[in-house]
GROMACS .gro file of C-alpha atoms in nm:
model
  452
    1MET     CA    1   0.000   0.026   0.004
    2ALA     CA    2   0.117   0.364  -0.020
    3SER     CA    3   0.226   0.556   0.262
    4VAL     CA    4   0.054   0.831   0.360
    5MET     CA    5   0.331   1.146   0.267
    6GLU     CA    6   0.213   1.517   0.307
    7ASP     CA    7  -0.119   1.659   0.223
    8PRO     CA    8  -0.191   1.786  -0.117
    9THR     CA    9  -0.105   2.175  -0.209
   10LEU     CA   10  -0.274   2.436  -0.456
   11GLU     CA   11  -0.029   2.434  -0.702
   12ARG     CA   12  -0.148   2.693  -0.946
   13HIS     CA   13  -0.481   2.931  -1.070
   14PHE     CA   14  -0.617   2.947  -1.372
   15LYS     CA   15  -0.801   3.307  -1.398
   16GLY     CA   16  -0.986   3.291  -1.815
   17HIS     CA   17  -1.300   3.132  -1.837
   18LYS     CA   18  -1.594   3.446  -1.756
   19ASP     CA   19  -1.877   3.136  -1.650
   20VAL     CA   20  -1.910   2.799  -1.472
   21VAL     CA   21  -1.674   2.551  -1.545
   22SER     CA   22  -1.788   2.228  -1.576
   23CYS     CA   23  -1.560   2.002  -1.712
   24ALA     CA   24  -1.111   1.901  -1.690
   25ASP     CA   25  -0.947   1.696  -1.879
   26PHE     CA   26  -0.520   1.698  -1.903
   27SER     CA   27  -0.328   1.623  -2.170
   28PRO     CA   28  -0.083   1.231  -2.179
   29ASN     CA   29   0.221   1.412  -2.141
   30ASN     CA   30   0.101   1.638  -1.855
   31LYS     CA   31   0.190   1.957  -2.032
   32GLN     CA   32  -0.124   2.047  -2.122
   33LEU     CA   33  -0.518   2.072  -1.881
   34ALA     CA   34  -0.846   2.152  -2.130
   35THR     CA   35  -1.128   2.324  -1.925
   36GLY     CA   36  -1.487   2.424  -2.009
   37SER     CA   37  -1.707   2.604  -1.988
   38CYS     CA   38  -2.101   2.813  -1.968
   39ASP     CA   39  -1.890   3.043  -2.130
   40LYS     CA   40  -1.902   2.839  -2.438
   41ASN     CA   41  -1.545   2.863  -2.452
   42LEU     CA   42  -1.272   2.633  -2.392
   43MET     CA   43  -0.905   2.662  -2.227
   44ILE     CA   44  -0.645   2.484  -2.326
   45TRP     CA   45  -0.374   2.609  -2.046
   46ASN     CA   46   0.026   2.512  -2.059
   47LEU     CA   47   0.129   2.390  -1.777
   48THR     CA   48   0.453   2.535  -1.846
   49PRO     CA   49   0.614   2.853  -1.671
   50LYS     CA   50   0.483   3.177  -1.812
   51ALA     CA   51   0.385   2.965  -2.138
   52ARG     CA   52   0.018   3.126  -2.304
   53ALA     CA   53  -0.315   2.955  -2.276
   54PHE     CA   54  -0.511   2.892  -2.588
   55ARG     CA   55  -0.837   2.964  -2.588
   56PHE     CA   56  -1.139   2.801  -2.902
   57VAL     CA   57  -1.491   2.958  -2.981
   58GLY     CA   58  -1.721   2.776  -3.177
   59HIS     CA   59  -2.001   2.621  -2.976
   60THR     CA   60  -2.252   2.817  -2.962
   61ASP     CA   61  -2.376   2.675  -2.605
   62ILE     CA   62  -2.220   2.532  -2.252
   63ILE     CA   63  -1.885   2.373  -2.285
   64THR     CA   64  -2.032   2.016  -2.084
   65GLY     CA   65  -1.799   1.824  -2.166
   66VAL     CA   66  -1.403   1.766  -2.282
   67HIS     CA   67  -1.116   1.507  -2.360
   68PHE     CA   68  -0.766   1.439  -2.497
   69SER     CA   69  -0.704   1.157  -2.736
   70PRO     CA   70  -0.499   0.843  -2.589
   71ASN     CA   71  -0.121   1.071  -2.845
   72GLY     CA   72  -0.299   1.448  -2.700
   73SER     CA   73  -0.281   1.511  -3.089
   74LEU     CA   74  -0.642   1.598  -3.120
   75VAL     CA   75  -0.888   1.750  -2.820
   76ALA     CA   76  -1.323   1.649  -2.815
   77SER     CA   77  -1.562   1.935  -2.700
   78SER     CA   78  -1.926   1.846  -2.614
   79SER     CA   79  -2.161   2.078  -2.572
   80ARG     CA   80  -2.570   2.179  -2.501
   81ASP     CA   81  -2.560   2.276  -2.850
   82GLN     CA   82  -2.589   1.920  -2.938
   83THR     CA   83  -2.247   1.804  -3.131
   84VAL     CA   84  -1.908   1.766  -3.064
   85ARG     CA   85  -1.600   1.903  -3.140
   86LEU     CA   86  -1.225   1.811  -3.293
   87TRP     CA   87  -0.975   2.043  -3.175
   88THR     CA   88  -0.650   2.077  -3.255
   89PRO     CA   89  -0.520   2.218  -2.938
   90SER     CA   90  -0.239   2.447  -3.117
   91ILE     CA   91  -0.314   2.819  -3.186
   92LYS     CA   92  -0.488   2.777  -3.484
   93GLY     CA   93  -0.717   2.574  -3.299
   94GLU     CA   94  -0.929   2.421  -3.592
   95SER     CA   95  -1.201   2.171  -3.528
   96THR     CA   96  -1.469   1.988  -3.672
   97VAL     CA   97  -1.820   1.933  -3.609
   98PHE     CA   98  -1.982   1.605  -3.518
   99LYS     CA   99  -2.431   1.592  -3.515
  100ALA     CA  100  -2.576   1.375  -3.483
  101HIS     CA  101  -2.757   1.326  -3.144
  102THR     CA  102  -3.094   1.543  -3.135
  103ALA     CA  103  -3.130   1.728  -2.762
  104SER     CA  104  -2.779   1.830  -2.498
  105VAL     CA  105  -2.484   1.647  -2.587
  106ARG     CA  106  -2.322   1.571  -2.178
  107SER     CA  107  -1.981   1.410  -2.183
  108VAL     CA  108  -1.731   1.269  -2.460
  109GLN     CA  109  -1.471   1.073  -2.401
  110PHE     CA  110  -1.262   0.911  -2.654
  111SER     CA  111  -1.129   0.556  -2.711
  112SER     CA  112  -0.791   0.441  -2.596
  113ASP     CA  113  -0.689   0.323  -2.866
  114GLY     CA  114  -0.819   0.641  -2.999
  115GLN     CA  115  -1.013   0.539  -3.279
  116ARG     CA  116  -1.378   0.591  -3.120
  117LEU     CA  117  -1.549   0.874  -2.965
  118VAL     CA  118  -1.858   0.804  -2.664
  119THR     CA  119  -2.143   1.043  -2.634
  120ALA     CA  120  -2.447   1.037  -2.358
  121SER     CA  121  -2.709   1.280  -2.440
  122ASP     CA  122  -3.011   1.401  -2.353
  123ASP     CA  123  -3.176   1.260  -2.640
  124LYS     CA  124  -3.224   0.963  -2.382
  125SER     CA  125  -2.878   0.810  -2.632
  126VAL     CA  126  -2.521   0.648  -2.596
  127LYS     CA  127  -2.382   0.772  -2.953
  128VAL     CA  128  -2.069   0.576  -3.058
  129TRP     CA  129  -1.801   0.790  -3.347
  130GLY     CA  130  -1.522   0.681  -3.583
  131VAL     CA  131  -1.225   0.946  -3.556
  132GLU     CA  132  -1.043   0.887  -3.850
  133ARG     CA  133  -1.336   0.932  -4.089
  134LYS     CA  134  -1.539   1.142  -3.841
  135LYS     CA  135  -1.874   0.982  -3.915
  136PHE     CA  136  -2.138   0.791  -3.684
  137LEU     CA  137  -2.128   0.480  -3.588
  138TYR     CA  138  -2.438   0.343  -3.415
  139SER     CA  139  -2.681   0.432  -3.067
  140LEU     CA  140  -2.702   0.248  -2.790
  141ASN     CA  141  -3.048   0.326  -2.689
  142ARG     CA  142  -3.257   0.195  -2.317
  143HIS     CA  143  -3.250   0.468  -2.094
  144THR     CA  144  -3.541   0.623  -2.037
  145ASN     CA  145  -3.418   0.968  -1.959
  146TRP     CA  146  -3.130   1.190  -2.022
  147VAL     CA  147  -2.811   1.061  -1.997
  148ARG     CA  148  -2.565   1.231  -1.870
  149CYS     CA  149  -2.252   1.062  -1.883
  150ALA     CA  150  -2.065   0.734  -2.079
  151ARG     CA  151  -1.709   0.605  -2.084
  152PHE     CA  152  -1.497   0.240  -2.221
  153SER     CA  153  -1.324   0.031  -2.069
  154PRO     CA  154  -1.010   0.073  -2.045
  155ASP     CA  155  -0.994  -0.259  -2.347
  156GLY     CA  156  -1.270  -0.067  -2.559
  157ARG     CA  157  -1.518  -0.355  -2.523
  158LEU     CA  158  -1.747  -0.235  -2.287
  159VAL     CA  159  -1.958   0.119  -2.223
  160ALA     CA  160  -2.064   0.205  -1.862
  161SER     CA  161  -2.406   0.495  -1.896
  162CYS     CA  162  -2.564   0.678  -1.632
  163GLY     CA  163  -2.886   0.956  -1.606
  164ASP     CA  164  -3.128   1.035  -1.515
  165ASP     CA  165  -3.385   0.768  -1.559
  166ARG     CA  166  -3.171   0.646  -1.218
  167THR     CA  167  -2.963   0.337  -1.388
  168VAL     CA  168  -2.602   0.287  -1.451
  169ARG     CA  169  -2.591   0.053  -1.761
  170LEU     CA  170  -2.281  -0.131  -1.858
  171TRP     CA  171  -2.307  -0.204  -2.300
  172ASP     CA  172  -2.145  -0.457  -2.490
  173THR     CA  173  -1.979  -0.249  -2.784
  174SER     CA  174  -1.962  -0.552  -3.038
  175SER     CA  175  -2.298  -0.666  -2.978
  176ARG     CA  176  -2.419  -0.312  -2.914
  177GLN     CA  177  -2.615  -0.461  -2.654
  178CYS     CA  178  -2.665  -0.422  -2.252
  179ILE     CA  179  -2.576  -0.679  -2.068
  180ASN     CA  180  -2.641  -0.531  -1.679
  181ILE     CA  181  -2.848  -0.245  -1.564
  182PHE     CA  182  -2.730  -0.080  -1.204
  183THR     CA  183  -3.016   0.045  -0.975
  184ASP     CA  184  -2.988   0.161  -0.631
  185TYR     CA  185  -3.053   0.552  -0.668
  186GLY     CA  186  -3.284   0.718  -0.522
  187GLY     CA  187  -3.229   0.989  -0.705
  188SER     CA  188  -3.003   1.095  -1.055
  189ALA     CA  189  -2.726   0.925  -1.158
  190THR     CA  190  -2.419   1.172  -1.268
  191PHE     CA  191  -2.103   1.011  -1.372
  192VAL     CA  192  -1.913   0.669  -1.409
  193ASP     CA  193  -1.586   0.548  -1.544
  194PHE     CA  194  -1.417   0.218  -1.476
  195ASN     CA  195  -1.113   0.205  -1.236
  196SER     CA  196  -0.789   0.128  -1.430
  197SER     CA  197  -0.796  -0.272  -1.467
  198GLY     CA  198  -1.178  -0.219  -1.599
  199THR     CA  199  -1.287  -0.477  -1.322
  200CYS     CA  200  -1.432  -0.273  -1.149
  201ILE     CA  201  -1.724   0.147  -1.216
  202ALA     CA  202  -1.732   0.388  -0.962
  203SER     CA  203  -2.052   0.570  -1.053
  204SER     CA  204  -2.234   0.904  -0.813
  205GLY     CA  205  -2.538   1.042  -0.759
  206ALA     CA  206  -2.791   1.352  -0.673
  207ASP     CA  207  -2.922   1.171  -0.366
  208ASN     CA  208  -2.499   1.205  -0.202
  209THR     CA  209  -2.351   0.925  -0.307
  210LEU     CA  210  -2.025   0.754  -0.457
  211LYS     CA  211  -2.030   0.362  -0.517
  212ILE     CA  212  -1.794   0.180  -0.674
  213TRP     CA  213  -1.949  -0.201  -0.843
  214ASP     CA  214  -1.735  -0.489  -0.937
  215ILE     CA  215  -1.897  -0.568  -1.271
  216ARG     CA  216  -1.754  -0.994  -1.256
  217THR     CA  217  -1.953  -1.056  -0.993
  218ASN     CA  218  -2.218  -0.768  -1.029
  219LYS     CA  219  -2.178  -0.687  -0.622
  220LEU     CA  220  -2.165  -0.348  -0.401
  221ILE     CA  221  -1.830  -0.332  -0.324
  222GLN     CA  222  -1.785   0.005  -0.177
  223HIS     CA  223  -2.095   0.250  -0.091
  224TYR     CA  224  -1.925   0.623   0.033
  225ILE     CA  225  -2.124   0.901   0.255
  226VAL     CA  226  -1.919   1.151   0.250
  227HIS     CA  227  -2.057   1.478   0.076
  228SER     CA  228  -2.378   1.664   0.150
  229ALA     CA  229  -2.512   1.721  -0.096
  230GLY     CA  230  -2.503   1.598  -0.527
  231VAL     CA  231  -2.231   1.408  -0.645
  232ASN     CA  232  -2.160   1.569  -0.930
  233CYS     CA  233  -1.775   1.430  -1.138
  234PHE     CA  234  -1.478   1.201  -0.933
  235SER     CA  235  -1.172   1.066  -1.074
  236PHE     CA  236  -0.943   0.758  -1.035
  237HIS     CA  237  -0.620   0.769  -0.932
  238PRO     CA  238  -0.419   0.568  -1.226
  239SER     CA  239  -0.334   0.329  -0.956
  240GLY     CA  240  -0.698   0.258  -0.916
  241ASN     CA  241  -0.588   0.291  -0.485
  242TYR     CA  242  -0.770   0.680  -0.463
  243LEU     CA  243  -1.077   0.914  -0.535
  244ILE     CA  244  -1.120   1.285  -0.604
  245SER     CA  245  -1.462   1.370  -0.627
  246GLY     CA  246  -1.668   1.678  -0.644
  247SER     CA  247  -1.954   1.831  -0.530
  248SER     CA  248  -2.268   2.039  -0.453
  249ASP     CA  249  -2.138   2.136  -0.057
  250SER     CA  250  -1.833   2.293  -0.227
  251THR     CA  251  -1.583   2.036  -0.125
  252MET     CA  252  -1.388   1.820  -0.301
  253LYS     CA  253  -1.357   1.455  -0.098
  254ILE     CA  254  -1.031   1.196  -0.136
  255LEU     CA  255  -1.061   0.869  -0.035
  256ASP     CA  256  -0.870   0.598  -0.026
  257LEU     CA  257  -1.021   0.334  -0.143
  258LEU     CA  258  -0.808  -0.027  -0.014
  259GLU     CA  259  -0.930   0.114   0.313
  260GLY     CA  260  -1.203   0.228   0.231
  261ARG     CA  261  -1.150   0.527   0.412
  262LEU     CA  262  -1.181   0.930   0.312
  263ILE     CA  263  -0.836   1.028   0.443
  264TYR     CA  264  -0.967   1.494   0.273
  265THR     CA  265  -1.146   1.724   0.264
  266LEU     CA  266  -1.061   1.986   0.026
  267HIS     CA  267  -1.217   2.332   0.064
  268GLY     CA  268  -1.120   2.563  -0.255
  269HIS     CA  269  -1.456   2.715  -0.442
  270LYS     CA  270  -1.716   2.907  -0.323
  271GLY     CA  271  -1.991   2.658  -0.499
  272PRO     CA  272  -2.117   2.400  -0.613
  273VAL     CA  273  -1.744   2.176  -0.761
  274LEU     CA  274  -1.811   2.012  -1.136
  275ALA     CA  275  -1.476   1.985  -1.278
  276VAL     CA  276  -1.208   1.727  -1.120
  277ALA     CA  277  -0.998   1.552  -1.297
  278PHE     CA  278  -0.607   1.325  -1.194
  279SER     CA  279  -0.341   1.389  -1.475
  280ARG     CA  280  -0.213   1.082  -1.645
  281ASP     CA  281   0.055   1.038  -1.358
  282GLY     CA  282  -0.135   1.084  -1.071
  283ASP     CA  283   0.113   1.403  -0.952
  284LEU     CA  284  -0.150   1.653  -1.060
  285PHE     CA  285  -0.587   1.672  -1.069
  286ALA     CA  286  -0.754   2.002  -1.116
  287SER     CA  287  -1.088   2.122  -1.076
  288GLY     CA  288  -1.380   2.387  -1.124
  289GLY     CA  289  -1.638   2.504  -1.053
  290ALA     CA  290  -1.955   2.662  -1.064
  291ASP     CA  291  -1.709   3.020  -0.945
  292SER     CA  292  -1.578   3.028  -1.263
  293GLN     CA  293  -1.253   2.872  -1.075
  294VAL     CA  294  -0.973   2.687  -1.215
  295LEU     CA  295  -0.750   2.525  -0.960
  296MET     CA  296  -0.440   2.311  -1.035
  297TRP     CA  297  -0.279   2.134  -0.727
  298LYS     CA  298  -0.035   1.867  -0.623
  299THR     CA  299  -0.133   1.531  -0.536
  300ASN     CA  300   0.135   1.492  -0.275
  301PHE     CA  301  -0.044   1.218  -0.047
  302ASP     CA  302   0.136   0.918  -0.255
  303SER     CA  303   0.491   0.841  -0.289
  304LEU     CA  304   0.483   0.579  -0.477
  305ASN     CA  305   0.634   0.614  -0.868
  306TYR     CA  306   0.356   0.501  -1.115
  307LYS     CA  307   0.539   0.596  -1.383
  308VAL     CA  308   0.775   0.316  -1.335
  309LEU     CA  309   0.473   0.092  -1.146
  310LEU     CA  310   0.240   0.129  -1.470
  311SER     CA  311   0.528   0.087  -1.634
  312ARG     CA  312   0.660  -0.210  -1.509
  313HIS     CA  313   0.311  -0.342  -1.561
  314ARG     CA  314   0.267  -0.340  -1.941
  315LYS     CA  315   0.615  -0.491  -1.870
  316ARG     CA  316   0.499  -0.794  -1.690
  317VAL     CA  317   0.445  -1.090  -1.922
  318THR     CA  318   0.125  -1.180  -1.818
  319PRO     CA  319  -0.083  -0.877  -1.691
  320ASP     CA  320  -0.403  -0.908  -1.464
  321PRO     CA  321  -0.648  -0.977  -1.781
  322PRO     CA  322  -0.962  -0.781  -1.829
  323PRO     CA  323  -1.285  -0.904  -1.749
  324HIS     CA  324  -1.448  -1.137  -1.948
  325LEU     CA  325  -1.731  -1.032  -2.102
  326MET     CA  326  -1.938  -1.377  -2.025
  327ASP     CA  327  -1.806  -1.339  -1.692
  328ILE     CA  328  -2.050  -1.048  -1.589
  329TYR     CA  329  -2.392  -1.150  -1.516
  330PRO     CA  330  -2.650  -1.202  -1.473
  331ARG     CA  331  -2.841  -0.934  -1.748
  332SER     CA  332  -3.170  -0.867  -1.537
  333HIS     CA  333  -3.228  -0.560  -1.269
  334HIS     CA  334  -2.987  -0.514  -0.917
  335ARG     CA  335  -3.141  -0.363  -0.663
  336HIS     CA  336  -2.950  -0.334  -0.326
  337SER     CA  337  -3.023  -0.176   0.018
  338ALA     CA  338  -2.772   0.048   0.099
  339GLN     CA  339  -2.741   0.025   0.450
  340ASN     CA  340  -2.793   0.318   0.674
  341GLY     CA  341  -2.613   0.596   0.822
  342THR     CA  342  -2.383   0.924   0.714
  343VAL     CA  343  -2.031   1.041   0.869
  344GLU     CA  344  -2.010   1.409   0.857
  345VAL     CA  345  -1.709   1.556   0.873
  346SER     CA  346  -1.599   1.950   0.907
  347GLY     CA  347  -1.260   2.064   0.867
  348HIS     CA  348  -1.018   2.326   0.672
  349ASN     CA  349  -0.870   2.314   0.357
  350CYS     CA  350  -0.673   1.946   0.313
  351THR     CA  351  -0.749   1.867   0.597
  352ALA     CA  352  -0.696   1.477   0.749
  353THR     CA  353  -0.999   1.198   0.854
  354THR     CA  354  -0.912   0.943   1.043
  355ILE     CA  355  -1.231   0.838   1.041
  356PRO     CA  356  -1.392   0.477   0.792
  357MET     CA  357  -1.696   0.566   0.488
  358CYS     CA  358  -1.706   0.284   0.316
  359ILE     CA  359  -2.087   0.148   0.380
  360SER     CA  360  -1.988  -0.117   0.118
  361ASN     CA  361  -2.269  -0.452   0.042
  362SER     CA  362  -2.021  -0.645   0.005
  363THR     CA  363  -1.640  -0.722   0.105
  364ASP     CA  364  -1.528  -1.009  -0.050
  365PHE     CA  365  -1.471  -0.874  -0.372
  366PRO     CA  366  -1.234  -0.581  -0.288
  367LEU     CA  367  -1.057  -0.330  -0.513
  368GLY     CA  368  -0.624  -0.353  -0.392
  369GLY     CA  369  -0.458  -0.641  -0.279
  370TRP     CA  370  -0.722  -0.626   0.032
  371THR     CA  371  -0.913  -0.941   0.149
  372HIS     CA  372  -1.250  -0.981   0.355
  373THR     CA  373  -1.404  -1.260   0.431
  374ARG     CA  374  -1.788  -1.339   0.494
  375PRO     CA  375  -1.952  -1.427   0.790
  376ARG     CA  376  -1.994  -1.798   0.807
  377GLU     CA  377  -2.335  -1.821   0.791
  378GLU     CA  378  -2.365  -1.630   0.486
  379GLU     CA  379  -2.093  -1.852   0.311
  380ASP     CA  380  -2.343  -2.119   0.414
  381GLU     CA  381  -2.673  -1.974   0.285
  382ASP     CA  382  -2.454  -1.907  -0.082
  383GLN     CA  383  -2.326  -2.331  -0.040
  384HIS     CA  384  -2.745  -2.450   0.054
  385GLU     CA  385  -2.882  -2.245  -0.287
  386ARG     CA  386  -2.603  -2.371  -0.492
  387LEU     CA  387  -2.667  -2.766  -0.401
  388PRO     CA  388  -2.959  -2.960  -0.599
  389GLY     CA  389  -3.283  -2.965  -0.491
  390GLY     CA  390  -3.264  -3.269  -0.319
  391MET     CA  391  -2.975  -3.144  -0.104
  392THR     CA  392  -3.064  -2.927   0.255
  393THR     CA  393  -3.202  -2.571   0.069
  394SER     CA  394  -3.279  -2.552  -0.240
  395ARG     CA  395  -3.302  -2.173  -0.450
  396GLU     CA  396  -3.681  -2.251  -0.507
  397GLU     CA  397  -3.755  -2.341  -0.098
  398HIS     CA  398  -3.595  -1.981  -0.011
  399SER     CA  399  -3.798  -1.816  -0.205
  400GLY     CA  400  -4.137  -2.043  -0.269
  401ILE     CA  401  -4.137  -2.004  -0.628
  402PRO     CA  402  -4.242  -2.326  -0.861
  403THR     CA  403  -3.935  -2.308  -1.075
  404SER     CA  404  -4.227  -2.311  -1.374
  405LEU     CA  405  -4.342  -1.986  -1.276
  406ASN     CA  406  -4.010  -1.880  -1.236
  407SER     CA  407  -3.901  -1.947  -1.641
  408THR     CA  408  -4.230  -1.823  -1.698
  409LEU     CA  409  -4.191  -1.470  -1.542
  410GLU     CA  410  -3.841  -1.518  -1.698
  411ASN     CA  411  -3.956  -1.508  -2.031
  412ILE     CA  412  -4.108  -1.241  -1.929
  413VAL     CA  413  -3.917  -1.054  -1.891
  414GLN     CA  414  -3.721  -1.092  -2.228
  415GLN     CA  415  -4.018  -1.048  -2.337
  416LEU     CA  416  -4.004  -0.632  -2.201
  417ASP     CA  417  -3.672  -0.573  -2.271
  418ILE     CA  418  -3.720  -0.659  -2.598
  419LEU     CA  419  -4.054  -0.463  -2.641
  420THR     CA  420  -3.827  -0.205  -2.479
  421GLN     CA  421  -3.571  -0.283  -2.728
  422THR     CA  422  -3.818  -0.182  -3.091
  423VAL     CA  423  -3.952   0.146  -2.883
  424ALA     CA  424  -3.658   0.275  -2.833
  425VAL     CA  425  -3.577   0.228  -3.200
  426LEU     CA  426  -3.899   0.376  -3.321
  427GLU     CA  427  -3.853   0.720  -3.142
  428GLU     CA  428  -3.508   0.727  -3.270
  429ARG     CA  429  -3.615   0.656  -3.633
  430LEU     CA  430  -3.957   0.941  -3.512
  431THR     CA  431  -3.721   1.139  -3.409
  432LEU     CA  432  -3.526   1.127  -3.744
  433THR     CA  433  -3.834   1.151  -3.953
  434GLU     CA  434  -3.973   1.472  -3.718
  435ASP     CA  435  -3.613   1.617  -3.840
  436LYS     CA  436  -3.628   1.603  -4.160
  437LEU     CA  437  -4.025   1.698  -4.159
  438ARG     CA  438  -3.822   1.981  -4.016
  439THR     CA  439  -3.654   2.069  -4.244
  440CYS     CA  440  -3.916   2.059  -4.540
  441LEU     CA  441  -4.100   2.275  -4.416
  442ASP     CA  442  -3.808   2.498  -4.360
  443ASN     CA  443  -3.683   2.469  -4.727
  444GLN     CA  444  -4.092   2.531  -4.857
  445VAL     CA  445  -4.056   2.802  -4.627
  446LEU     CA  446  -3.795   2.961  -4.793
  447ALA     CA  447  -3.907   2.913  -5.114
  448GLU     CA  448  -4.206   3.137  -5.052
  449ASP     CA  449  -4.068   3.383  -4.964
  450SER     CA  450  -3.747   3.404  -5.263
  451CYS     CA  451  -4.040   3.378  -5.442
  452SER     CA  452  -4.280   3.682  -5.319
   0.00000   0.00000   0.00000
């Protein structure tokens, strides 16, 4: 485990945005920081001393998301103007426009190979785009309300998305099917992302919670209630050992995921914190908020050199394999009842705390090297359920539902899934038809005006 050295410190304060800062991302070489704002401008801050910042103008509405390509040669931005733009992060600031969404685009991210983009939108869809040919590829349509965030897994085989329908969904990019749904939210699911190994996803909610799920077992392994208002964003440290979150309570919290506890509360913004991002090497992190400020912090609290560590990991003969798609089961709704209990944390800038903050429903699959043993009674119960019906206790006896009725209910659920998917496809076609009709009417009006 990494040792704690010293508190995070505020390194720099960037001034240039004239409105709320909504998103942030570091370049892969850690020489630039991109931020988007409600002032409709994309800023590229050069981190070398006394270097000029670039202001890119092109979006006609609020910028909601920003992300550097893996090689740093492009920056993608999403906006409420229903478009995605690809920028060259140089003084020229040239951009290419992508448009296929019919409502605000909430987030954008490159795949790890830089060949695809994934976007989330208020049109209830997640879309995947080809970067090289600059074209829309396909939609993922199962959300029933605005989609706030979508992210690729590190290997690009999965997409995680979340939104105002209070669900987090997991998608297979090959079959383009929704393969799992997590629905344990008391409000909108605001942000989602994979950890560096791709074995877990974290999600945040308007209900003040942060949750981490093991997608190989579909178990909620960590549950944090450390904020006193909705959690708007978070970022995993490259090591996977830490997570920073930003909230409408004006604070940022740094969590030690190995120990399952809150270690720092940071006060730097006046008003909601809407963007947080670790640099690729983990040495820095940035934050942005409703006060129009962009702050850059020095991490300090981790003594390990992750450049060396990650380099060694890549050179290993047998690195940890990503989860196989067939390991992600079952493919139905899962409700996990969160344990009651919150802990209020108060303190000054960068105050450390030793109060354990992980409210975990399942601890048999931890994030890091920690292992936890479940109670003997729980293990026995699982074994009994796995035994054939003639031995000890079967699942049918537990539930009281006959096998035939169970099978019928499963068939009904499958039919409902198919019906939902069909409705989503019809809804998409209807939207396209409406757009074409609107274009025809506009053309007709223009023709009539020219004739008169």
